[in-house]
mmCIF file of C-alpha atoms in Angstrom:
data_model
loop_
_atom_site.group_PDB
_atom_site.id
_atom_site.type_symbol
_atom_site.label_atom_id
_atom_site.label_comp_id
_atom_site.label_asym_id
_atom_site.label_seq_id
_atom_site.Cartn_x
_atom_site.Cartn_y
_atom_site.Cartn_z
ATOM 1 C CA MET A 1 -0.036 -0.185 0.088
ATOM 2 C CA THR A 2 1.340 3.410 -0.972
ATOM 3 C CA PRO A 3 -0.169 6.957 -0.737
ATOM 4 C CA GLY A 4 -2.064 8.405 -3.569
ATOM 5 C CA ARG A 5 -4.395 11.158 -4.154
ATOM 6 C CA PRO A 6 -7.106 12.091 -6.719
ATOM 7 C CA VAL A 7 -6.472 13.717 -10.043
ATOM 8 C CA PRO A 8 -8.039 17.491 -9.636
ATOM 9 C CA PRO A 9 -10.207 18.897 -12.261
ATOM 10 C CA PRO A 10 -9.080 22.447 -13.839
ATOM 11 C CA LEU A 11 -9.835 25.106 -11.111
ATOM 12 C CA GLY A 12 -11.495 28.069 -12.256
ATOM 13 C CA LYS A 13 -9.519 31.792 -12.743
ATOM 14 C CA PRO A 14 -7.524 32.950 -9.748
ATOM 15 C CA LEU A 15 -9.089 34.916 -6.902
ATOM 16 C CA PRO A 16 -9.908 38.476 -8.081
ATOM 17 C CA ASP A 17 -9.415 41.372 -5.880
ATOM 18 C CA LEU A 18 -13.216 42.353 -5.373
ATOM 19 C CA THR A 19 -14.518 45.290 -2.918
ATOM 20 C CA ALA A 20 -18.245 45.206 -3.519
ATOM 21 C CA ASP A 21 -20.563 44.748 -0.604
ATOM 22 C CA PRO A 22 -21.967 41.325 -0.658
ATOM 23 C CA LYS A 23 -24.918 42.631 1.352
ATOM 24 C CA ASP A 24 -26.077 44.797 -1.213
ATOM 25 C CA ALA A 25 -25.699 42.126 -3.735
ATOM 26 C CA GLY A 26 -27.882 40.001 -1.496
ATOM 27 C CA THR A 27 -30.683 42.535 -1.557
ATOM 28 C CA THR A 28 -30.572 43.893 -5.113
ATOM 29 C CA GLY A 29 -29.871 42.850 -8.636
ATOM 30 C CA GLY A 30 -31.529 39.443 -8.365
ATOM 31 C CA GLY A 31 -30.157 38.579 -4.897
ATOM 32 C CA THR A 32 -32.625 36.592 -2.524
ATOM 33 C CA LEU A 33 -33.318 36.508 1.335
ATOM 34 C CA ALA A 34 -33.267 33.290 2.785
ATOM 35 C CA ALA A 35 -34.752 32.073 6.142
ATOM 36 C CA ALA A 36 -32.194 30.681 8.348
ATOM 37 C CA TYR A 37 -31.197 29.532 11.902
ATOM 38 C CA GLY A 38 -28.257 30.623 13.721
ATOM 39 C CA ALA A 39 -26.715 32.334 16.885
ATOM 40 C CA THR A 40 -26.547 35.834 17.798
ATOM 41 C CA SER A 41 -24.348 35.453 20.892
ATOM 42 C CA PRO A 42 -22.373 32.453 22.461
ATOM 43 C CA ASP A 43 -25.219 31.803 24.835
ATOM 44 C CA SER A 44 -28.259 32.619 22.371
ATOM 45 C CA GLY A 45 -28.782 29.225 21.192
ATOM 46 C CA LEU A 46 -30.027 28.673 17.773
ATOM 47 C CA VAL A 47 -32.815 31.407 16.902
ATOM 48 C CA PRO A 48 -34.726 32.356 13.697
ATOM 49 C CA LEU A 49 -32.793 34.854 11.144
ATOM 50 C CA THR A 50 -32.724 36.189 7.861
ATOM 51 C CA VAL A 51 -29.526 36.146 5.504
ATOM 52 C CA ALA A 52 -29.157 37.801 2.178
ATOM 53 C CA ARG A 53 -27.798 35.548 -0.561
ATOM 54 C CA ARG A 54 -26.035 37.476 -3.450
ATOM 55 C CA ALA A 55 -27.396 37.262 -7.046
ATOM 56 C CA PRO A 56 -25.082 34.320 -8.858
ATOM 57 C CA LYS A 57 -22.263 35.856 -10.537
ATOM 58 C CA ASP A 58 -20.720 34.450 -13.825
ATOM 59 C CA ASP A 59 -19.431 31.072 -11.714
ATOM 60 C CA ASP A 60 -22.060 30.687 -9.283
ATOM 61 C CA VAL A 61 -24.751 28.250 -8.479
ATOM 62 C CA GLU A 62 -27.703 29.155 -6.508
ATOM 63 C CA ILE A 63 -28.909 25.888 -4.379
ATOM 64 C CA ALA A 64 -32.385 25.548 -2.619
ATOM 65 C CA ILE A 65 -31.248 23.803 0.478
ATOM 66 C CA GLU A 66 -33.191 20.335 1.225
ATOM 67 C CA PHE A 67 -31.109 19.239 4.139
ATOM 68 C CA CYS A 68 -28.241 20.210 6.116
ATOM 69 C CA GLY A 69 -26.226 17.963 8.350
ATOM 70 C CA LEU A 70 -25.603 19.038 11.990
ATOM 71 C CA CYS A 71 -21.808 18.275 12.775
ATOM 72 C CA HIS A 72 -20.345 18.822 16.559
ATOM 73 C CA SER A 73 -18.309 21.796 15.100
ATOM 74 C CA ASP A 74 -21.358 23.669 14.511
ATOM 75 C CA VAL A 75 -21.832 23.268 18.015
ATOM 76 C CA HIS A 76 -18.386 24.702 18.957
ATOM 77 C CA ALA A 77 -18.515 27.233 16.729
ATOM 78 C CA THR A 78 -21.734 28.728 17.382
ATOM 79 C CA ARG A 79 -21.252 28.938 21.189
ATOM 80 C CA GLY A 80 -17.795 30.600 20.945
ATOM 81 C CA GLU A 81 -15.556 27.316 22.018
ATOM 82 C CA TRP A 82 -13.240 27.800 19.335
ATOM 83 C CA GLY A 83 -12.764 31.569 19.513
ATOM 84 C CA SER A 84 -15.340 34.728 19.207
ATOM 85 C CA PRO A 85 -17.027 34.253 15.765
ATOM 86 C CA ASP A 86 -18.546 37.273 14.219
ATOM 87 C CA TYR A 87 -22.221 37.287 15.096
ATOM 88 C CA PRO A 88 -24.877 36.702 13.645
ATOM 89 C CA LEU A 89 -23.717 33.160 12.688
ATOM 90 C CA VAL A 90 -25.479 30.383 10.540
ATOM 91 C CA PRO A 91 -23.807 27.070 10.760
ATOM 92 C CA GLY A 92 -23.868 24.178 8.543
ATOM 93 C CA HIS A 93 -21.492 22.753 6.299
ATOM 94 C CA GLU A 94 -23.232 19.384 5.130
ATOM 95 C CA ILE A 95 -25.502 20.938 2.554
ATOM 96 C CA VAL A 96 -27.754 18.830 0.074
ATOM 97 C CA GLY A 97 -30.394 21.088 -2.382
ATOM 98 C CA ARG A 98 -31.389 21.825 -5.879
ATOM 99 C CA VAL A 99 -29.636 23.997 -8.277
ATOM 100 C CA THR A 100 -32.295 26.927 -8.767
ATOM 101 C CA ARG A 101 -30.055 29.676 -10.899
ATOM 102 C CA VAL A 102 -26.491 29.503 -12.628
ATOM 103 C CA GLY A 103 -24.278 32.140 -13.610
ATOM 104 C CA SER A 104 -23.718 33.041 -17.014
ATOM 105 C CA ALA A 105 -20.233 30.639 -17.208
ATOM 106 C CA VAL A 106 -21.888 27.707 -15.569
ATOM 107 C CA ASP A 107 -22.508 24.912 -17.855
ATOM 108 C CA ASP A 108 -21.834 21.930 -16.123
ATOM 109 C CA PHE A 109 -24.708 21.998 -13.511
ATOM 110 C CA ALA A 110 -28.521 22.021 -14.598
ATOM 111 C CA LEU A 111 -31.436 23.494 -12.982
ATOM 112 C CA GLY A 112 -33.237 20.978 -10.887
ATOM 113 C CA GLU A 113 -30.007 18.893 -10.424
ATOM 114 C CA ARG A 114 -29.355 17.793 -6.877
ATOM 115 C CA VAL A 115 -25.957 18.869 -5.570
ATOM 116 C CA GLY A 116 -24.109 19.299 -2.550
ATOM 117 C CA VAL A 117 -21.798 21.776 -0.680
ATOM 118 C CA GLY A 118 -19.267 20.757 1.986
ATOM 119 C CA CYS A 119 -17.046 22.253 4.316
ATOM 120 C CA MET A 120 -15.240 25.019 2.066
ATOM 121 C CA VAL A 121 -16.604 27.241 -0.563
ATOM 122 C CA ASP A 122 -13.270 28.770 -1.796
ATOM 123 C CA SER A 123 -9.639 28.522 -1.912
ATOM 124 C CA CYS A 124 -6.693 30.675 -3.460
ATOM 125 C CA ARG A 125 -6.469 28.202 -6.481
ATOM 126 C CA GLU A 126 -2.900 29.317 -6.938
ATOM 127 C CA CYS A 127 -0.773 27.561 -4.474
ATOM 128 C CA GLU A 128 0.364 23.815 -4.772
ATOM 129 C CA SER A 129 -1.968 22.151 -2.662
ATOM 130 C CA CYS A 130 -4.910 23.905 -4.622
ATOM 131 C CA LEU A 131 -3.309 22.687 -7.899
ATOM 132 C CA ASP A 132 -2.944 19.206 -6.776
ATOM 133 C CA GLY A 133 -6.412 18.889 -5.785
ATOM 134 C CA LEU A 134 -5.910 19.354 -1.897
ATOM 135 C CA GLU A 135 -7.818 22.648 -1.171
ATOM 136 C CA GLN A 136 -8.548 21.531 2.441
ATOM 137 C CA TYR A 137 -4.882 22.447 2.798
ATOM 138 C CA CYS A 138 -4.650 25.882 0.911
ATOM 139 C CA GLU A 139 -1.807 27.504 1.826
ATOM 140 C CA ASN A 140 -3.370 31.017 1.750
ATOM 141 C CA GLY A 141 -6.033 29.488 3.707
ATOM 142 C CA ASN A 142 -9.422 28.108 2.324
ATOM 143 C CA THR A 143 -12.804 29.700 2.907
ATOM 144 C CA GLY A 144 -15.131 27.715 5.241
ATOM 145 C CA THR A 145 -18.941 27.527 4.354
ATOM 146 C CA TYR A 146 -19.340 29.317 7.441
ATOM 147 C CA GLY A 147 -17.727 31.730 9.763
ATOM 148 C CA ALA A 148 -15.118 32.572 7.579
ATOM 149 C CA LYS A 149 -14.065 35.995 5.559
ATOM 150 C CA ASP A 150 -15.101 35.540 1.757
ATOM 151 C CA LYS A 151 -12.434 37.451 0.004
ATOM 152 C CA ARG A 152 -14.141 36.891 -3.418
ATOM 153 C CA ASN A 153 -17.243 38.682 -2.004
ATOM 154 C CA GLY A 154 -16.181 41.549 -0.133
ATOM 155 C CA GLY A 155 -14.611 39.695 2.831
ATOM 156 C CA ALA A 156 -18.123 39.306 4.476
ATOM 157 C CA THR A 157 -18.744 36.418 6.852
ATOM 158 C CA THR A 158 -19.858 33.576 4.955
ATOM 159 C CA GLN A 159 -23.391 31.963 6.376
ATOM 160 C CA GLY A 160 -23.785 28.298 5.882
ATOM 161 C CA GLY A 161 -26.507 25.563 5.374
ATOM 162 C CA TYR A 162 -28.989 25.654 8.384
ATOM 163 C CA ALA A 163 -30.882 28.241 5.566
ATOM 164 C CA THR A 164 -33.419 27.928 2.487
ATOM 165 C CA SER A 165 -31.075 28.750 0.091
ATOM 166 C CA ILE A 166 -27.243 29.485 -0.904
ATOM 167 C CA VAL A 167 -25.041 30.644 -3.599
ATOM 168 C CA VAL A 168 -21.373 28.857 -4.265
ATOM 169 C CA ASP A 169 -18.800 29.286 -6.859
ATOM 170 C CA ARG A 170 -19.122 26.256 -9.056
ATOM 171 C CA ASN A 171 -15.437 25.031 -8.454
ATOM 172 C CA TYR A 172 -16.770 24.058 -5.126
ATOM 173 C CA VAL A 173 -20.146 22.578 -5.778
ATOM 174 C CA LEU A 174 -20.704 18.633 -5.929
ATOM 175 C CA ARG A 175 -22.922 16.217 -7.483
ATOM 176 C CA ILE A 176 -25.315 13.924 -5.295
ATOM 177 C CA PRO A 177 -25.322 10.887 -7.186
ATOM 178 C CA ASP A 178 -28.835 9.788 -8.521
ATOM 179 C CA GLY A 179 -30.640 7.257 -6.134
ATOM 180 C CA MET A 180 -29.115 8.405 -2.770
ATOM 181 C CA ASP A 181 -31.187 9.667 0.082
ATOM 182 C CA PRO A 182 -30.586 13.314 0.206
ATOM 183 C CA ALA A 183 -30.805 13.586 3.884
ATOM 184 C CA ALA A 184 -28.453 10.490 4.731
ATOM 185 C CA ALA A 185 -26.165 11.830 2.005
ATOM 186 C CA ALA A 186 -25.596 15.059 3.484
ATOM 187 C CA PRO A 187 -23.152 13.701 6.704
ATOM 188 C CA LEU A 188 -20.878 12.346 3.732
ATOM 189 C CA LEU A 189 -19.874 16.179 2.822
ATOM 190 C CA CYS A 190 -18.079 16.027 6.193
ATOM 191 C CA ALA A 191 -18.232 12.753 8.067
ATOM 192 C CA GLY A 192 -17.916 10.656 5.023
ATOM 193 C CA ILE A 193 -15.263 12.752 3.367
ATOM 194 C CA THR A 194 -13.339 13.094 6.624
ATOM 195 C CA THR A 195 -12.947 9.235 7.107
ATOM 196 C CA TYR A 196 -12.911 8.363 3.554
ATOM 197 C CA SER A 197 -9.699 10.598 2.785
ATOM 198 C CA PRO A 198 -7.117 8.981 5.056
ATOM 199 C CA LEU A 199 -8.287 5.306 4.182
ATOM 200 C CA ASN A 200 -8.045 6.246 0.463
ATOM 201 C CA HIS A 201 -4.534 8.061 1.053
ATOM 202 C CA PHE A 202 -3.374 4.795 2.822
ATOM 203 C CA GLU A 203 -5.038 2.894 -0.097
ATOM 204 C CA VAL A 204 -6.921 0.400 1.956
ATOM 205 C CA GLU A 205 -8.262 -2.484 -0.132
ATOM 206 C CA GLU A 206 -9.207 -5.925 0.269
ATOM 207 C CA GLY A 207 -7.483 -7.922 2.699
ATOM 208 C CA ASP A 208 -6.096 -4.913 5.007
ATOM 209 C CA ALA A 209 -6.947 -4.460 8.552
ATOM 210 C CA VAL A 210 -8.631 -1.223 9.803
ATOM 211 C CA GLY A 211 -9.139 -0.309 13.280
ATOM 212 C CA VAL A 212 -11.473 2.488 14.154
ATOM 213 C CA VAL A 213 -11.367 4.346 17.559
ATOM 214 C CA GLY A 214 -14.715 5.632 18.762
ATOM 215 C CA LEU A 215 -18.233 4.732 17.303
ATOM 216 C CA GLY A 216 -19.922 8.271 16.889
ATOM 217 C CA GLY A 217 -20.494 10.308 13.495
ATOM 218 C CA LEU A 218 -17.393 9.739 12.280
ATOM 219 C CA GLY A 219 -16.289 6.430 13.690
ATOM 220 C CA HIS A 220 -19.585 4.749 11.844
ATOM 221 C CA MET A 221 -18.846 6.217 8.815
ATOM 222 C CA ALA A 222 -15.195 4.898 9.135
ATOM 223 C CA VAL A 223 -16.616 1.451 9.647
ATOM 224 C CA LYS A 224 -18.913 1.590 6.591
ATOM 225 C CA ILE A 225 -16.362 2.960 4.364
ATOM 226 C CA ALA A 226 -13.525 0.564 5.310
ATOM 227 C CA LYS A 227 -15.578 -2.362 4.913
ATOM 228 C CA ALA A 228 -16.976 -1.186 1.345
ATOM 229 C CA MET A 229 -13.088 -1.215 0.639
ATOM 230 C CA GLY A 230 -13.018 -4.793 1.279
ATOM 231 C CA ALA A 231 -11.258 -4.697 4.777
ATOM 232 C CA GLU A 232 -11.491 -6.528 7.932
ATOM 233 C CA VAL A 233 -12.653 -3.744 10.665
ATOM 234 C CA THR A 234 -11.941 -3.598 14.365
ATOM 235 C CA VAL A 235 -13.745 -1.158 16.404
ATOM 236 C CA PHE A 236 -12.256 -0.149 19.818
ATOM 237 C CA THR A 237 -14.453 1.442 22.295
ATOM 238 C CA THR A 238 -14.487 1.982 26.044
ATOM 239 C CA SER A 239 -18.171 0.774 26.287
ATOM 240 C CA GLU A 240 -19.641 -2.477 26.111
ATOM 241 C CA ARG A 241 -23.095 -1.086 25.173
ATOM 242 C CA LYS A 242 -21.486 -0.327 21.837
ATOM 243 C CA PHE A 243 -20.608 -3.963 20.790
ATOM 244 C CA ALA A 244 -23.713 -4.774 19.244
ATOM 245 C CA ALA A 245 -24.200 -1.325 17.179
ATOM 246 C CA ALA A 246 -20.645 -2.022 15.862
ATOM 247 C CA ARG A 247 -21.494 -5.231 14.743
ATOM 248 C CA GLU A 248 -24.614 -3.984 13.169
ATOM 249 C CA LEU A 249 -22.460 -1.473 11.192
ATOM 250 C CA GLY A 250 -20.273 -4.199 9.773
ATOM 251 C CA ALA A 251 -17.524 -4.632 12.125
ATOM 252 C CA ASP A 252 -15.864 -7.894 12.062
ATOM 253 C CA HIS A 253 -14.126 -7.336 15.601
ATOM 254 C CA VAL A 254 -15.076 -5.073 18.890
ATOM 255 C CA VAL A 255 -12.430 -4.530 21.547
ATOM 256 C CA LEU A 256 -13.000 -3.004 24.831
ATOM 257 C CA SER A 257 -10.086 -0.545 24.940
ATOM 258 C CA THR A 258 -10.120 -0.527 28.846
ATOM 259 C CA ASP A 259 -9.593 -4.147 29.056
ATOM 260 C CA PRO A 260 -5.709 -4.942 28.816
ATOM 261 C CA SER A 261 -6.019 -8.453 28.027
ATOM 262 C CA ALA A 262 -8.102 -7.679 24.972
ATOM 263 C CA MET A 263 -5.722 -5.062 23.797
ATOM 264 C CA ASP A 264 -2.517 -7.552 24.220
ATOM 265 C CA ALA A 265 -4.931 -9.835 21.998
ATOM 266 C CA ALA A 266 -5.027 -7.270 19.121
ATOM 267 C CA ASP A 267 -1.266 -6.800 19.065
ATOM 268 C CA ARG A 268 0.258 -6.412 15.651
ATOM 269 C CA SER A 269 -3.309 -7.143 13.759
ATOM 270 C CA LEU A 270 -3.886 -4.034 12.025
ATOM 271 C CA ASP A 271 -2.608 -2.083 8.934
ATOM 272 C CA VAL A 272 -4.148 1.151 9.821
ATOM 273 C CA ILE A 273 -6.386 2.675 12.589
ATOM 274 C CA ILE A 274 -8.532 5.905 11.870
ATOM 275 C CA ASP A 275 -8.790 7.700 15.427
ATOM 276 C CA THR A 276 -11.973 9.536 15.713
ATOM 277 C CA VAL A 277 -12.014 10.746 19.077
ATOM 278 C CA ALA A 278 -12.308 14.133 20.071
ATOM 279 C CA ALA A 279 -11.394 13.971 23.674
ATOM 280 C CA PRO A 280 -7.823 13.392 25.166
ATOM 281 C CA HIS A 281 -6.898 9.839 25.351
ATOM 282 C CA ASP A 282 -3.618 7.721 25.224
ATOM 283 C CA LEU A 283 -2.550 6.659 21.986
ATOM 284 C CA ASN A 284 0.282 4.628 23.066
ATOM 285 C CA PRO A 285 -1.838 1.370 23.393
ATOM 286 C CA TYR A 286 -3.365 1.695 19.789
ATOM 287 C CA PHE A 287 0.184 1.744 18.465
ATOM 288 C CA ARG A 288 0.736 -1.687 19.644
ATOM 289 C CA THR A 289 -2.058 -2.964 17.729
ATOM 290 C CA LEU A 290 -0.528 -2.057 14.383
ATOM 291 C CA ARG A 291 1.774 -3.916 12.225
ATOM 292 C CA VAL A 292 5.122 -2.854 10.703
ATOM 293 C CA ASP A 293 4.664 0.208 8.487
ATOM 294 C CA GLY A 294 1.192 0.587 9.756
ATOM 295 C CA ALA A 295 -0.198 4.016 10.572
ATOM 296 C CA LEU A 296 -2.339 6.077 12.879
ATOM 297 C CA PHE A 297 -4.417 8.750 11.783
ATOM 298 C CA GLN A 298 -5.969 11.201 14.024
ATOM 299 C CA LEU A 299 -8.937 12.742 13.019
ATOM 300 C CA GLY A 300 -10.795 13.879 16.096
ATOM 301 C CA LEU A 301 -9.639 17.071 17.553
ATOM 302 C CA PRO A 302 -9.331 17.374 21.403
ATOM 303 C CA SER A 303 -9.594 20.667 22.977
ATOM 304 C CA GLU A 304 -7.246 19.673 25.660
ATOM 305 C CA ALA A 305 -3.864 18.164 25.812
ATOM 306 C CA MET A 306 -3.172 14.644 24.625
ATOM 307 C CA PRO A 307 -0.966 12.491 26.608
ATOM 308 C CA PRO A 308 2.283 12.122 24.951
ATOM 309 C CA VAL A 309 3.457 9.788 22.593
ATOM 310 C CA ASN A 310 5.864 7.258 22.981
ATOM 311 C CA PRO A 311 8.565 7.433 20.219
ATOM 312 C CA GLY A 312 9.587 4.009 20.699
ATOM 313 C CA ALA A 313 6.296 2.782 20.149
ATOM 314 C CA LEU A 314 6.523 4.544 16.686
ATOM 315 C CA ILE A 315 10.389 3.428 15.768
ATOM 316 C CA ARG A 316 10.398 0.000 16.721
ATOM 317 C CA ARG A 317 7.769 -0.936 14.032
ATOM 318 C CA ARG A 318 8.319 1.980 11.350
ATOM 319 C CA ILE A 319 4.767 3.324 12.455
ATOM 320 C CA ALA A 320 3.322 6.664 11.192
ATOM 321 C CA TYR A 321 1.419 8.874 13.196
ATOM 322 C CA ALA A 322 -0.749 11.298 10.915
ATOM 323 C CA GLY A 323 -3.557 13.729 11.028
ATOM 324 C CA SER A 324 -6.017 14.329 8.257
ATOM 325 C CA LEU A 325 -8.602 17.087 7.082
ATOM 326 C CA ILE A 326 -11.917 16.419 5.300
ATOM 327 C CA GLY A 327 -10.647 16.106 1.345
ATOM 328 C CA GLY A 328 -10.149 18.087 -1.962
ATOM 329 C CA ILE A 329 -13.040 18.955 -4.087
ATOM 330 C CA ALA A 330 -12.095 15.937 -6.490
ATOM 331 C CA GLU A 331 -11.930 13.546 -3.609
ATOM 332 C CA THR A 332 -15.176 14.378 -2.221
ATOM 333 C CA GLN A 333 -16.831 13.918 -5.601
ATOM 334 C CA GLU A 334 -15.021 10.544 -5.811
ATOM 335 C CA MET A 335 -15.973 9.670 -2.151
ATOM 336 C CA LEU A 336 -19.517 10.337 -2.896
ATOM 337 C CA ASP A 337 -19.511 8.392 -6.325
ATOM 338 C CA PHE A 338 -17.740 5.573 -4.461
ATOM 339 C CA CYS A 339 -20.553 5.891 -1.530
ATOM 340 C CA ALA A 340 -23.244 5.414 -4.371
ATOM 341 C CA GLY A 341 -21.869 2.291 -5.722
ATOM 342 C CA HIS A 342 -21.489 0.457 -2.605
ATOM 343 C CA GLY A 343 -24.979 1.733 -0.961
ATOM 344 C CA VAL A 344 -23.088 3.587 1.567
ATOM 345 C CA VAL A 345 -24.790 6.522 3.512
ATOM 346 C CA SER A 346 -24.872 7.977 6.961
ATOM 347 C CA ASP A 347 -27.347 6.698 9.589
ATOM 348 C CA VAL A 348 -29.441 9.740 10.182
ATOM 349 C CA GLU A 349 -32.313 11.434 12.489
ATOM 350 C CA VAL A 350 -33.898 14.148 10.794
ATOM 351 C CA VAL A 351 -35.130 17.198 12.648
ATOM 352 C CA GLY A 352 -36.973 20.321 12.351
ATOM 353 C CA ALA A 353 -35.851 23.619 12.867
ATOM 354 C CA ASP A 354 -37.587 23.691 16.309
ATOM 355 C CA GLN A 355 -35.684 20.744 17.466
ATOM 356 C CA LEU A 356 -32.210 22.385 16.858
ATOM 357 C CA ASN A 357 -31.222 23.290 20.184
ATOM 358 C CA GLU A 358 -32.268 20.010 21.595
ATOM 359 C CA ALA A 359 -30.350 18.486 19.067
ATOM 360 C CA TYR A 360 -27.245 20.413 19.913
ATOM 361 C CA ASP A 361 -27.792 19.156 23.671
ATOM 362 C CA ARG A 362 -28.262 15.661 22.453
ATOM 363 C CA MET A 363 -25.168 15.694 20.333
ATOM 364 C CA VAL A 364 -23.067 16.737 23.419
ATOM 365 C CA ALA A 365 -24.567 14.397 25.388
ATOM 366 C CA GLY A 366 -23.601 11.610 22.887
ATOM 367 C CA ASP A 367 -27.439 10.920 22.467
ATOM 368 C CA VAL A 368 -27.635 10.271 18.676
ATOM 369 C CA LYS A 369 -27.335 7.360 16.160
ATOM 370 C CA TYR A 370 -25.416 8.653 14.487
ATOM 371 C CA ARG A 371 -26.033 11.996 12.461
ATOM 372 C CA PHE A 372 -28.466 14.586 12.966
ATOM 373 C CA VAL A 373 -29.923 16.231 9.652
ATOM 374 C CA LEU A 374 -31.690 19.356 9.300
ATOM 375 C CA ASP A 375 -34.990 19.441 6.980
ATOM 376 C CA ALA A 376 -34.651 23.021 5.473
ATOM 377 C CA SER A 377 -38.393 22.795 4.526
ATOM 378 C CA THR A 378 -38.897 23.517 8.184
ATOM 379 C CA LEU A 379 -37.287 26.824 8.463
ATOM 380 C CA GLY A 380 -40.157 28.950 7.299
ATOM 381 C CA SER A 381 -39.965 32.143 5.499
ATOM 382 C CA PRO A 382 -37.380 35.095 5.689
ATOM 383 C CA ALA A 383 -38.313 38.241 7.015
ATOM 384 C CA GLU A 384 -38.203 41.410 4.978
ATOM 385 C CA LYS A 385 -34.959 42.732 6.012
ATOM 386 C CA ALA A 386 -31.863 40.510 6.205
ATOM 387 C CA ASP A 387 -29.867 39.765 9.633
ATOM 388 C CA ALA A 388 -26.794 39.191 7.972
#
């Protein structure tokens, strides 16, 4: 197995230096107002808002949103747990909907086509990473779907998918394959690509052995995708209550990570581990379950310091310890097509707008199997004036 990467499609023209006020563009000249839910302060919870969406420019696609997944990062962002964002803030970066308008230069998306938008809506398009199809690692900083400064559109704060519509540059719009459940496809645009990318980078294939640490929103997708790639999958969990759920998802083995004898039995049994846990935990016991030339990919981002890694555990078996962040646009489309071909979607619970705050509390408590998805039809109608 050797690392690889998808071949990216040609990117559009480089980022222009625009200074127009996007709020003006969002309310005049064919722009629209969208009903939305978002936060107005760290402790406001999610409340009804109205956001201005610009009229589609030459390379833009306007999308009527059908569903948007709820990611745990949305909770951190809206509650100001990752720094103080610009409020009001509409979260959501797992967007599925239908094309309603396109710009004059767009000939690859048709009206009515079902499309998706993931975690980013722009990047510099000129750096080595962007030209390699790795826009998620843009050396000048990609533009997140919400809470980011949109250089292409006057530096306004991007507003995400808990809304009835969005306008996105065509280069960052994805096709949702025919036949996919749109609600269950939404989390693929974050949880799906976040787990697919390191498995794809390590070129996991039939006969490989993959370990998955944690069985939440990311972990359940890692199990499904690794199985679809033909791997033998072992789930590590701290809870015996998750044994049955892991097996229902397709795991071949389940290991109680707090049981030293069970961990000893897993010694040298795996080629790659996908670690999805976002709380501090000791990685050294997991390194012992890897074979020579194995790799552990860290996907969870704890808010506090992790216990130190023992270099000897890596050196003795030439083990790689790596991180991974979503995927580029080409790889995300590749993931969607792969999942469609193998019948893989996320396990979801669809909620209405009036259930969003409860869903956030349940996410924090771990009370979801395995992803919440917002039905955008429940957002209502926009007000006469935009809040953002």
